[in-house]
Structures are given as structure tokens and as C-alpha cells.
mmCIF file of C-alpha atoms in Angstrom:
data_model
loop_
_atom_site.group_PDB
_atom_site.id
_atom_site.type_symbol
_atom_site.label_atom_id
_atom_site.label_comp_id
_atom_site.label_asym_id
_atom_site.label_seq_id
_atom_site.Cartn_x
_atom_site.Cartn_y
_atom_site.Cartn_z
ATOM 1 C CA MET A 1 -144.432 7.969 -66.384
ATOM 2 C CA LYS A 2 -141.610 5.434 -66.458
ATOM 3 C CA THR A 3 -138.934 4.823 -63.833
ATOM 4 C CA SER A 4 -136.339 4.976 -66.623
ATOM 5 C CA ASP A 5 -137.368 8.617 -67.249
ATOM 6 C CA PHE A 6 -135.374 9.467 -64.116
ATOM 7 C CA TYR A 7 -132.132 7.789 -65.139
ATOM 8 C CA TYR A 8 -128.862 9.681 -65.524
ATOM 9 C CA ASP A 9 -125.329 8.437 -66.059
ATOM 10 C CA LEU A 10 -123.062 8.831 -63.031
ATOM 11 C CA PRO A 11 -119.352 7.935 -63.021
ATOM 12 C CA GLU A 12 -118.647 5.854 -59.924
ATOM 13 C CA GLU A 13 -115.716 8.033 -58.881
ATOM 14 C CA LEU A 14 -118.144 10.916 -58.191
ATOM 15 C CA ILE A 15 -119.857 9.003 -55.359
ATOM 16 C CA ALA A 16 -118.497 10.630 -52.192
ATOM 17 C CA GLN A 17 -116.929 8.018 -49.916
ATOM 18 C CA THR A 18 -116.023 10.222 -46.957
ATOM 19 C CA PRO A 19 -117.399 13.436 -45.451
ATOM 20 C CA LEU A 20 -115.447 16.674 -45.794
ATOM 21 C CA SER A 21 -113.669 17.884 -42.658
ATOM 22 C CA ASP A 22 -115.650 21.147 -42.806
ATOM 23 C CA ARG A 23 -119.370 20.440 -43.284
ATOM 24 C CA ALA A 24 -120.138 23.865 -44.757
ATOM 25 C CA SER A 25 -117.366 23.683 -47.378
ATOM 26 C CA SER A 26 -119.419 21.375 -49.617
ATOM 27 C CA ARG A 27 -120.312 22.806 -52.981
ATOM 28 C CA LEU A 28 -123.812 24.173 -53.494
ATOM 29 C CA MET A 29 -125.678 24.174 -56.782
ATOM 30 C CA VAL A 30 -128.483 26.746 -56.789
ATOM 31 C CA LEU A 31 -131.332 25.821 -59.143
ATOM 32 C CA ASP A 32 -134.166 28.176 -60.079
ATOM 33 C CA LYS A 33 -137.216 25.912 -60.312
ATOM 34 C CA HIS A 34 -138.998 28.247 -62.704
ATOM 35 C CA SER A 35 -136.274 29.056 -65.237
ATOM 36 C CA GLY A 36 -133.848 26.187 -64.702
ATOM 37 C CA ALA A 37 -131.000 28.681 -64.220
ATOM 38 C CA ILE A 38 -128.016 27.303 -62.306
ATOM 39 C CA ALA A 39 -125.399 28.942 -60.070
ATOM 40 C CA HIS A 40 -122.341 27.257 -58.526
ATOM 41 C CA ARG A 41 -121.510 28.233 -54.943
ATOM 42 C CA HIS A 42 -120.402 26.699 -51.633
ATOM 43 C CA PHE A 43 -122.778 25.657 -48.897
ATOM 44 C CA ARG A 44 -121.804 28.466 -46.531
ATOM 45 C CA ASN A 45 -123.179 30.846 -49.215
ATOM 46 C CA ILE A 46 -126.700 29.567 -48.473
ATOM 47 C CA VAL A 47 -127.169 32.666 -46.287
ATOM 48 C CA GLU A 48 -127.180 34.805 -49.448
ATOM 49 C CA TYR A 49 -130.307 33.008 -50.665
ATOM 50 C CA LEU A 50 -132.294 33.197 -47.412
ATOM 51 C CA HIS A 51 -134.318 36.214 -46.302
ATOM 52 C CA PRO A 52 -135.489 37.469 -42.895
ATOM 53 C CA GLY A 53 -138.872 35.900 -42.187
ATOM 54 C CA ASP A 54 -138.164 32.714 -44.131
ATOM 55 C CA CYS A 55 -138.671 29.473 -42.218
ATOM 56 C CA LEU A 56 -136.077 26.716 -42.480
ATOM 57 C CA VAL A 57 -137.565 23.328 -41.523
ATOM 58 C CA ILE A 58 -135.108 20.704 -40.250
ATOM 59 C CA ASN A 59 -135.541 17.023 -39.377
ATOM 60 C CA ASP A 60 -134.066 16.438 -35.908
ATOM 61 C CA THR A 61 -134.062 12.634 -36.031
ATOM 62 C CA ARG A 62 -130.939 10.855 -34.843
ATOM 63 C CA VAL A 63 -129.502 7.781 -36.568
ATOM 64 C CA MET A 64 -129.276 4.574 -34.548
ATOM 65 C CA PRO A 65 -126.051 2.549 -34.739
ATOM 66 C CA ALA A 66 -128.411 0.068 -36.354
ATOM 67 C CA ARG A 67 -126.001 -2.302 -38.115
ATOM 68 C CA LEU A 68 -125.222 -5.415 -36.088
ATOM 69 C CA ILE A 69 -122.905 -8.235 -37.149
ATOM 70 C CA GLY A 70 -123.314 -11.550 -35.361
ATOM 71 C CA ALA A 71 -123.404 -15.299 -35.841
ATOM 72 C CA ARG A 72 -126.062 -18.002 -35.879
ATOM 73 C CA GLU A 73 -126.135 -19.691 -32.485
ATOM 74 C CA ASP A 74 -126.334 -23.194 -33.985
ATOM 75 C CA THR A 75 -123.928 -22.984 -36.943
ATOM 76 C CA GLY A 76 -121.679 -19.956 -36.279
ATOM 77 C CA THR A 77 -122.588 -18.581 -39.732
ATOM 78 C CA LYS A 78 -122.081 -14.811 -40.018
ATOM 79 C CA VAL A 79 -125.365 -12.849 -40.149
ATOM 80 C CA GLU A 80 -125.890 -9.094 -40.468
ATOM 81 C CA PHE A 81 -128.911 -7.299 -39.006
ATOM 82 C CA LEU A 82 -130.082 -3.790 -39.870
ATOM 83 C CA LEU A 83 -132.661 -2.462 -37.413
ATOM 84 C CA LEU A 84 -135.470 -0.642 -39.205
ATOM 85 C CA LYS A 85 -138.253 0.031 -36.726
ATOM 86 C CA ARG A 86 -139.211 -0.843 -33.160
ATOM 87 C CA LYS A 87 -142.579 -2.636 -33.228
ATOM 88 C CA GLU A 88 -142.868 -3.402 -29.493
ATOM 89 C CA LYS A 89 -140.463 -3.030 -26.553
ATOM 90 C CA ASP A 90 -137.996 -5.746 -27.604
ATOM 91 C CA ILE A 91 -139.412 -6.666 -31.028
ATOM 92 C CA TRP A 92 -137.963 -4.939 -34.081
ATOM 93 C CA GLU A 93 -138.448 -5.000 -37.831
ATOM 94 C CA VAL A 94 -135.039 -5.982 -39.188
ATOM 95 C CA LEU A 95 -133.376 -6.430 -42.560
ATOM 96 C CA THR A 96 -131.144 -9.511 -42.548
ATOM 97 C CA TYR A 97 -128.264 -10.591 -44.755
ATOM 98 C CA PRO A 98 -128.060 -13.259 -45.955
ATOM 99 C CA GLY A 99 -131.806 -13.699 -45.580
ATOM 100 C CA LYS A 100 -131.776 -17.469 -45.912
ATOM 101 C CA LYS A 101 -129.576 -17.650 -42.800
ATOM 102 C CA ALA A 102 -132.213 -15.881 -40.668
ATOM 103 C CA ARG A 103 -135.431 -17.867 -40.790
ATOM 104 C CA PRO A 104 -138.122 -18.116 -38.086
ATOM 105 C CA GLY A 105 -136.723 -19.927 -35.060
ATOM 106 C CA HIS A 106 -133.091 -19.039 -35.789
ATOM 107 C CA ARG A 107 -131.163 -17.264 -33.019
ATOM 108 C CA VAL A 108 -128.325 -14.833 -33.789
ATOM 109 C CA VAL A 109 -125.731 -13.902 -31.171
ATOM 110 C CA PHE A 110 -123.947 -10.533 -31.018
ATOM 111 C CA GLY A 111 -121.035 -9.422 -28.843
ATOM 112 C CA GLU A 112 -120.348 -12.862 -27.365
ATOM 113 C CA GLY A 113 -123.893 -13.099 -26.033
ATOM 114 C CA LYS A 114 -124.431 -9.513 -24.860
ATOM 115 C CA LEU A 115 -127.322 -9.416 -27.340
ATOM 116 C CA VAL A 116 -129.319 -12.288 -28.840
ATOM 117 C CA GLY A 117 -131.945 -11.936 -31.571
ATOM 118 C CA GLU A 118 -134.569 -14.606 -32.231
ATOM 119 C CA VAL A 119 -136.256 -14.458 -35.643
ATOM 120 C CA LEU A 120 -140.033 -14.641 -35.138
ATOM 121 C CA ASP A 121 -141.448 -14.134 -38.621
ATOM 122 C CA VAL A 122 -140.815 -13.014 -42.209
ATOM 123 C CA ILE A 123 -142.989 -10.027 -43.122
ATOM 124 C CA GLU A 124 -143.843 -7.960 -46.192
ATOM 125 C CA GLY A 125 -140.834 -7.014 -48.297
ATOM 126 C CA GLY A 126 -138.681 -9.763 -46.796
ATOM 127 C CA SER A 127 -137.946 -8.001 -43.498
ATOM 128 C CA ARG A 128 -137.900 -10.046 -40.294
ATOM 129 C CA LEU A 129 -139.579 -9.587 -36.950
ATOM 130 C CA VAL A 130 -136.900 -10.201 -34.317
ATOM 131 C CA ARG A 131 -137.163 -10.419 -30.526
ATOM 132 C CA PHE A 132 -134.020 -9.304 -28.706
ATOM 133 C CA SER A 133 -132.817 -10.395 -25.259
ATOM 134 C CA TYR A 134 -130.059 -8.597 -23.330
ATOM 135 C CA ASP A 135 -129.087 -7.280 -19.909
ATOM 136 C CA GLY A 136 -129.520 -3.613 -19.005
ATOM 137 C CA LEU A 137 -130.721 -0.960 -21.445
ATOM 138 C CA PHE A 138 -131.136 -1.854 -25.116
ATOM 139 C CA GLU A 139 -129.838 1.562 -26.202
ATOM 140 C CA ASN A 140 -126.603 1.055 -24.247
ATOM 141 C CA VAL A 141 -126.061 -2.392 -25.743
ATOM 142 C CA LEU A 142 -126.721 -1.001 -29.228
ATOM 143 C CA ASP A 143 -124.266 1.862 -28.688
ATOM 144 C CA GLU A 144 -121.605 -0.673 -27.717
ATOM 145 C CA LEU A 145 -122.184 -3.272 -30.450
ATOM 146 C CA GLY A 146 -123.814 -1.393 -33.315
ATOM 147 C CA GLU A 147 -122.244 0.368 -36.299
ATOM 148 C CA MET A 148 -123.614 3.278 -38.305
ATOM 149 C CA PRO A 149 -125.756 1.948 -41.179
ATOM 150 C CA LEU A 150 -123.927 3.577 -44.078
ATOM 151 C CA PRO A 151 -125.454 3.068 -47.527
ATOM 152 C CA PRO A 152 -124.005 0.220 -49.636
ATOM 153 C CA TYR A 153 -122.387 2.621 -52.118
ATOM 154 C CA ILE A 154 -120.061 3.895 -49.341
ATOM 155 C CA HIS A 155 -117.102 1.536 -49.049
ATOM 156 C CA GLU A 156 -114.838 3.570 -46.753
ATOM 157 C CA LYS A 157 -115.092 3.025 -42.988
ATOM 158 C CA LEU A 158 -116.464 5.998 -41.048
ATOM 159 C CA THR A 159 -113.980 7.013 -38.349
ATOM 160 C CA ASP A 160 -116.285 9.470 -36.536
ATOM 161 C CA LYS A 161 -119.888 8.301 -36.007
ATOM 162 C CA GLU A 162 -121.048 11.890 -35.500
ATOM 163 C CA ARG A 163 -120.259 12.749 -39.137
ATOM 164 C CA TYR A 164 -123.283 10.673 -40.115
ATOM 165 C CA GLN A 165 -125.449 12.777 -37.781
ATOM 166 C CA THR A 166 -126.682 16.320 -38.263
ATOM 167 C CA VAL A 167 -125.452 18.773 -35.623
ATOM 168 C CA TYR A 168 -129.072 19.160 -34.477
ATOM 169 C CA ALA A 169 -129.882 15.422 -34.305
ATOM 170 C CA LYS A 170 -131.931 14.730 -31.164
ATOM 171 C CA TYR A 171 -134.492 11.919 -31.251
ATOM 172 C CA VAL A 172 -133.041 8.449 -31.909
ATOM 173 C CA GLY A 173 -134.932 6.328 -34.424
ATOM 174 C CA SER A 174 -133.545 6.516 -37.969
ATOM 175 C CA ALA A 175 -131.937 3.774 -40.026
ATOM 176 C CA ALA A 176 -130.343 6.421 -42.281
ATOM 177 C CA ALA A 177 -129.363 10.065 -41.916
ATOM 178 C CA PRO A 178 -131.384 12.980 -43.318
ATOM 179 C CA THR A 179 -128.286 13.862 -45.308
ATOM 180 C CA ALA A 180 -129.205 17.354 -46.584
ATOM 181 C CA GLY A 181 -128.735 18.588 -43.021
ATOM 182 C CA LEU A 182 -125.186 17.239 -42.776
ATOM 183 C CA HIS A 183 -123.891 20.460 -44.385
ATOM 184 C CA PHE A 184 -124.921 22.724 -41.506
ATOM 185 C CA THR A 185 -122.506 23.641 -38.716
ATOM 186 C CA PRO A 186 -123.655 25.178 -35.400
ATOM 187 C CA GLU A 187 -122.046 28.455 -36.495
ATOM 188 C CA LEU A 188 -123.874 28.502 -39.834
ATOM 189 C CA LEU A 189 -127.212 27.726 -38.166
ATOM 190 C CA GLN A 190 -126.619 30.561 -35.710
ATOM 191 C CA LYS A 191 -125.774 32.932 -38.560
ATOM 192 C CA VAL A 192 -129.011 31.966 -40.321
ATOM 193 C CA GLN A 193 -131.050 32.655 -37.183
ATOM 194 C CA ASP A 194 -129.222 35.922 -36.470
ATOM 195 C CA MET A 195 -130.315 37.225 -39.877
ATOM 196 C CA GLY A 196 -133.973 36.662 -38.950
ATOM 197 C CA VAL A 197 -134.634 33.238 -40.466
ATOM 198 C CA ILE A 198 -136.963 31.100 -38.335
ATOM 199 C CA LEU A 199 -135.836 27.551 -37.520
ATOM 200 C CA ALA A 200 -138.596 24.957 -37.140
ATOM 201 C CA HIS A 201 -138.085 21.308 -36.144
ATOM 202 C CA VAL A 202 -139.945 18.247 -37.345
ATOM 203 C CA THR A 203 -139.060 14.602 -36.733
ATOM 204 C CA LEU A 204 -139.243 11.809 -39.275
ATOM 205 C CA HIS A 205 -137.454 8.568 -38.500
ATOM 206 C CA VAL A 206 -135.924 7.629 -41.829
ATOM 207 C CA GLY A 207 -136.488 4.036 -42.883
ATOM 208 C CA LEU A 208 -134.776 2.257 -45.725
ATOM 209 C CA GLY A 209 -138.005 2.319 -47.738
ATOM 210 C CA THR A 210 -137.050 5.843 -48.778
ATOM 211 C CA PHE A 211 -133.914 4.501 -50.450
ATOM 212 C CA ARG A 212 -135.086 1.137 -51.771
ATOM 213 C CA PRO A 213 -134.974 0.952 -55.567
ATOM 214 C CA VAL A 214 -138.140 1.403 -57.567
ATOM 215 C CA LYS A 215 -138.701 -2.047 -59.066
ATOM 216 C CA VAL A 216 -141.736 -1.263 -61.229
ATOM 217 C CA ASP A 217 -141.629 0.295 -64.705
ATOM 218 C CA ASP A 218 -144.681 2.470 -64.011
ATOM 219 C CA VAL A 219 -143.759 5.038 -61.340
ATOM 220 C CA THR A 220 -147.353 5.317 -60.147
ATOM 221 C CA LYS A 221 -147.378 1.630 -59.156
ATOM 222 C CA HIS A 222 -144.540 2.021 -56.625
ATOM 223 C CA GLU A 223 -145.535 1.896 -52.957
ATOM 224 C CA MET A 224 -143.502 3.582 -50.221
ATOM 225 C CA HIS A 225 -142.832 1.981 -46.846
ATOM 226 C CA SER A 226 -144.284 3.856 -43.882
ATOM 227 C CA GLU A 227 -142.151 6.046 -41.622
ATOM 228 C CA PHE A 228 -142.986 7.558 -38.237
ATOM 229 C CA PHE A 229 -143.141 11.364 -37.892
ATOM 230 C CA VAL A 230 -143.948 13.995 -35.282
ATOM 231 C CA VAL A 231 -144.837 17.668 -35.790
ATOM 232 C CA GLU A 232 -145.322 19.510 -32.496
ATOM 233 C CA GLU A 233 -147.857 22.311 -32.009
ATOM 234 C CA GLU A 234 -145.197 24.951 -31.384
ATOM 235 C CA GLU A 235 -143.283 24.039 -34.541
ATOM 236 C CA ALA A 236 -146.449 23.992 -36.687
ATOM 237 C CA LYS A 237 -147.245 27.499 -35.385
ATOM 238 C CA LYS A 238 -143.775 28.770 -36.353
ATOM 239 C CA ILE A 239 -144.261 27.535 -39.906
ATOM 240 C CA ASN A 240 -147.828 28.843 -40.221
ATOM 241 C CA ASP A 241 -146.864 32.250 -38.808
ATOM 242 C CA ALA A 242 -143.931 32.510 -41.223
ATOM 243 C CA ARG A 243 -146.189 31.816 -44.181
ATOM 244 C CA LYS A 244 -148.849 34.241 -42.908
ATOM 245 C CA ASN A 245 -146.181 36.942 -42.649
ATOM 246 C CA GLY A 246 -144.964 36.397 -46.214
ATOM 247 C CA GLY A 247 -141.934 34.208 -45.509
ATOM 248 C CA ARG A 248 -140.955 31.222 -47.603
ATOM 249 C CA ILE A 249 -141.033 27.696 -46.195
ATOM 250 C CA ILE A 250 -137.759 25.971 -47.092
ATOM 251 C CA ALA A 251 -137.373 22.308 -46.229
ATOM 252 C CA VAL A 252 -133.949 20.908 -45.388
ATOM 253 C CA GLY A 253 -134.101 17.540 -47.088
ATOM 254 C CA THR A 254 -136.648 15.244 -48.674
ATOM 255 C CA THR A 255 -137.582 13.835 -45.254
ATOM 256 C CA SER A 256 -138.618 17.268 -43.954
ATOM 257 C CA THR A 257 -140.501 17.780 -47.212
ATOM 258 C CA ARG A 258 -142.411 14.503 -46.912
ATOM 259 C CA THR A 259 -143.255 15.264 -43.280
ATOM 260 C CA LEU A 260 -144.582 18.726 -44.088
ATOM 261 C CA GLU A 261 -146.566 17.584 -47.100
ATOM 262 C CA SER A 262 -148.129 14.864 -44.915
ATOM 263 C CA VAL A 263 -149.504 17.376 -42.383
ATOM 264 C CA THR A 264 -150.385 20.392 -44.548
ATOM 265 C CA ASP A 265 -153.894 20.956 -45.895
ATOM 266 C CA GLU A 266 -154.817 22.406 -49.287
ATOM 267 C CA ALA A 267 -154.940 25.901 -47.805
ATOM 268 C CA GLY A 268 -151.280 25.575 -46.809
ATOM 269 C CA ILE A 269 -151.960 25.235 -43.069
ATOM 270 C CA VAL A 270 -149.586 22.916 -41.196
ATOM 271 C CA HIS A 271 -151.276 20.793 -38.506
ATOM 272 C CA ALA A 272 -149.530 19.382 -35.441
ATOM 273 C CA LYS A 273 -149.709 15.614 -35.747
ATOM 274 C CA SER A 274 -147.844 12.362 -35.276
ATOM 275 C CA GLY A 275 -148.217 9.038 -37.048
ATOM 276 C CA GLU A 276 -147.013 7.098 -40.068
ATOM 277 C CA THR A 277 -146.617 8.457 -43.582
ATOM 278 C CA LYS A 278 -146.267 6.614 -46.881
ATOM 279 C CA ILE A 279 -146.480 9.751 -49.009
ATOM 280 C CA PHE A 280 -144.877 9.332 -52.437
ATOM 281 C CA ILE A 281 -144.124 12.560 -54.284
ATOM 282 C CA TYR A 282 -143.431 12.467 -58.017
ATOM 283 C CA PRO A 283 -144.076 14.842 -60.965
ATOM 284 C CA GLY A 284 -147.674 15.983 -61.094
ATOM 285 C CA TYR A 285 -147.843 16.358 -57.306
ATOM 286 C CA GLN A 286 -149.152 19.724 -56.083
ATOM 287 C CA PHE A 287 -147.070 21.028 -53.186
ATOM 288 C CA HIS A 288 -148.983 22.647 -50.326
ATOM 289 C CA ALA A 289 -146.236 23.118 -47.738
ATOM 290 C CA ILE A 290 -142.883 24.134 -49.194
ATOM 291 C CA ASP A 291 -141.530 26.884 -51.431
ATOM 292 C CA GLY A 292 -137.912 25.750 -51.572
ATOM 293 C CA LEU A 293 -135.731 22.760 -50.797
ATOM 294 C CA ILE A 294 -132.154 22.146 -49.687
ATOM 295 C CA THR A 295 -131.169 18.640 -50.739
ATOM 296 C CA ASN A 296 -128.300 16.411 -51.859
ATOM 297 C CA PHE A 297 -127.794 14.743 -55.240
ATOM 298 C CA HIS A 298 -129.778 11.506 -55.398
ATOM 299 C CA LEU A 299 -129.503 8.080 -57.000
ATOM 300 C CA PRO A 300 -130.769 7.589 -60.568
ATOM 301 C CA GLU A 301 -134.348 6.257 -60.766
ATOM 302 C CA SER A 302 -134.892 6.765 -57.016
ATOM 303 C CA THR A 303 -138.005 8.105 -55.287
ATOM 304 C CA LEU A 304 -135.832 11.008 -54.110
ATOM 305 C CA ILE A 305 -134.932 12.267 -57.577
ATOM 306 C CA MET A 306 -138.637 11.895 -58.415
ATOM 307 C CA LEU A 307 -139.563 14.154 -55.479
ATOM 308 C CA VAL A 308 -137.011 16.766 -56.540
ATOM 309 C CA SER A 309 -138.339 16.566 -60.102
ATOM 310 C CA ALA A 310 -141.867 17.170 -58.833
ATOM 311 C CA LEU A 311 -140.704 20.459 -57.332
ATOM 312 C CA ALA A 312 -138.355 21.770 -60.016
ATOM 313 C CA GLY A 313 -139.462 19.896 -63.150
ATOM 314 C CA LYS A 314 -137.860 16.735 -64.499
ATOM 315 C CA ASP A 315 -136.106 18.462 -67.393
ATOM 316 C CA HIS A 316 -134.609 21.145 -65.150
ATOM 317 C CA VAL A 317 -133.439 18.544 -62.633
ATOM 318 C CA LEU A 318 -131.885 16.158 -65.148
ATOM 319 C CA HIS A 319 -130.114 19.060 -66.843
ATOM 320 C CA ALA A 320 -128.807 20.192 -63.427
ATOM 321 C CA TYR A 321 -127.549 16.672 -62.713
ATOM 322 C CA GLU A 322 -125.767 16.564 -66.081
ATOM 323 C CA GLU A 323 -124.145 19.875 -65.159
ATOM 324 C CA ALA A 324 -123.163 18.493 -61.730
ATOM 325 C CA VAL A 325 -121.485 15.492 -63.373
ATOM 326 C CA LYS A 326 -119.659 17.770 -65.805
ATOM 327 C CA GLU A 327 -118.512 20.038 -62.955
ATOM 328 C CA ARG A 328 -117.394 17.018 -60.885
ATOM 329 C CA TYR A 329 -119.731 17.531 -57.949
ATOM 330 C CA ARG A 330 -119.684 14.879 -55.198
ATOM 331 C CA PHE A 331 -122.831 12.744 -55.096
ATOM 332 C CA PHE A 332 -125.102 11.055 -52.540
ATOM 333 C CA SER A 333 -124.946 10.952 -48.722
ATOM 334 C CA PHE A 334 -121.541 12.573 -48.127
ATOM 335 C CA GLY A 335 -121.708 14.610 -51.317
ATOM 336 C CA ASP A 336 -122.541 18.185 -52.272
ATOM 337 C CA ALA A 337 -125.829 20.051 -51.968
ATOM 338 C CA MET A 338 -128.469 21.685 -54.128
ATOM 339 C CA PHE A 339 -130.795 24.553 -53.241
ATOM 340 C CA ILE A 340 -133.998 24.636 -55.267
ATOM 341 C CA ARG A 341 -135.458 28.109 -55.005
#
């Protein structure tokens, strides 16, 4: 299975640069994973495809304002940090740009000295280990100095930080948003629950490994970066009870999917657990946890389009993407949605 098997041609003007003012007004493509049949709707119509007793699983991670722009203490050269993962109290795994300007021993100053990062080491994949020094609480300093870490294909400035958060975001720790959930409003979530759909929460702190390009020709040789997840006992019980009672398990996003598939056994039982997952889902994978998926439209040759293809079949997915291009859907993080049923 080659990485190039998951390529499709996308005109650049279809990459959504800004979020819509009304989250639920995004378009929704409904894809039948068995037949490949396609319907064109709007996201608020998702209620027509959910049934009482179904369980909708959402990722309640919250995105850190993880992008920091500072300067080398010795030379004044501009350096950008992207916080990926806290390793110890004040030591973080960080992506740096330009990398050659952030070598071990270099110190980078942010906010006129409110925050200083000292590069300790270069680790696997070219990330850096950085020790930060500051006064007060790190989270407060980050809120003041940090920017939302929008993907590189978004060139417009985000005026409202909350538009890169889901309305149910709770636990801070992600370097990127679980974007399938961006389409839900509080009112739509309430409507879903009022019709008897169960809402279950999981947490997976999204790292950039999910979005890094696949650089090998053979898909099976690609290795995912690890990401931290938590599934609480009460939430696992909700999901297991829904399945036992005949409801479908529908994941909101690839991150919820990867979390569930990491904690579900071959009998379809979800286990409460926390830890790191490096699960990589591509065609041939046997799903144990989910029956359906709400997701966005993903980059060509990405691990995300591979996951979607594992669920709905590569031919069905690529045909759906061709249809989305033809129908001028909006793509990627701030783009439109797909429901695979």
C-alpha cells in the first residue's frame, strides 16, 4: 500500500482560511460506508442521521496558545516555538523554527523577558527539549504571550481564539484542535441529547504527529508520534451500555476514534484507561469501537485520510473527495464536515 494511493487533487482556493460565523452552518457530506452513496446536507441536519440510544463520543481537549515568537538572547534573531508536550514541570518538547537557530545552550526570550526558554537537547524527529523560566503561573504567561497554533495552510489571522476551540473544550493540552467538533454549537448538542443520544467524553491531547506528512512510500512503514489520552470509568460505561442496548458508537473526529480504538478489546468492550497511544489506522484495520464517524476533509496522503479510508473504503472516500471538490466544499480545519455512517 503506497502513500501515493491516498493522493487527490485539491485546488488551493478550497482550503478554508476562516471559520464560518455560525458553526453549524457548515456543509455536511453524508457517506454510506457500505454502498458509497453520498448526500449533501448542512451540519445542523446531523440530527436526522442520529437515533435515540446512539452514543456520540467527543474529545474534550483544549488547545494551548502554544505558538510563541521570541528572539535569541545573544543575537536577537527571531525564533518561533511551538509547544508540543509537557515532559516535566517546566520542561517541554518543542518544535522550533528555524531549527538551526535553537541549538542546545541557546536561550530564547519572549515578551521582553516574561518568559525565557533554554534549549537542552535535540530529540527524535528534530524536536527540542526546552526548560522555561518565568514568574507566576506558566499557564497565565502562556495565555498572555502565546498565539493559537493554526496549521500552516491557514494564512488569515484568527480574530477570536475561541473559534479554534470546540464549545466543549475543557482540559488544556493540545497543540491542534480536534476540528470535527468545531461544527457543534451548545444548542445543537442540547438538541442531540434531548432526542435521546448519549454524549460520552474522552480526552486526547492532539500532537502535531497526527498531522505530520507521511514521508515513506510504504504506508506500513510510517510511525505515529505518541499522544496522551484519558478515558474515565463513567464515560467507558456510557459507551459500553449504549452498545449493549443496540446503539451505535459514533466518534466525533479522528482523535476520538484513535482514543476509542486504543482502549477497546476485540469483543468491543471499552476499558477505562490513560496513557500514550501511537495507534496508526489505515486500510485493512479491523475496527472494534466505532460504527460511524463525524470528520472533516483531510490533507492528501495524510494519516487522517488513511484512517477514514480504513472505515469507509479507499475507493468510496476518494470518490467522495472528488465529489466534494466538484461541489466546492471547504477543506481542512475550518472547512466542512463528513458523516460516515
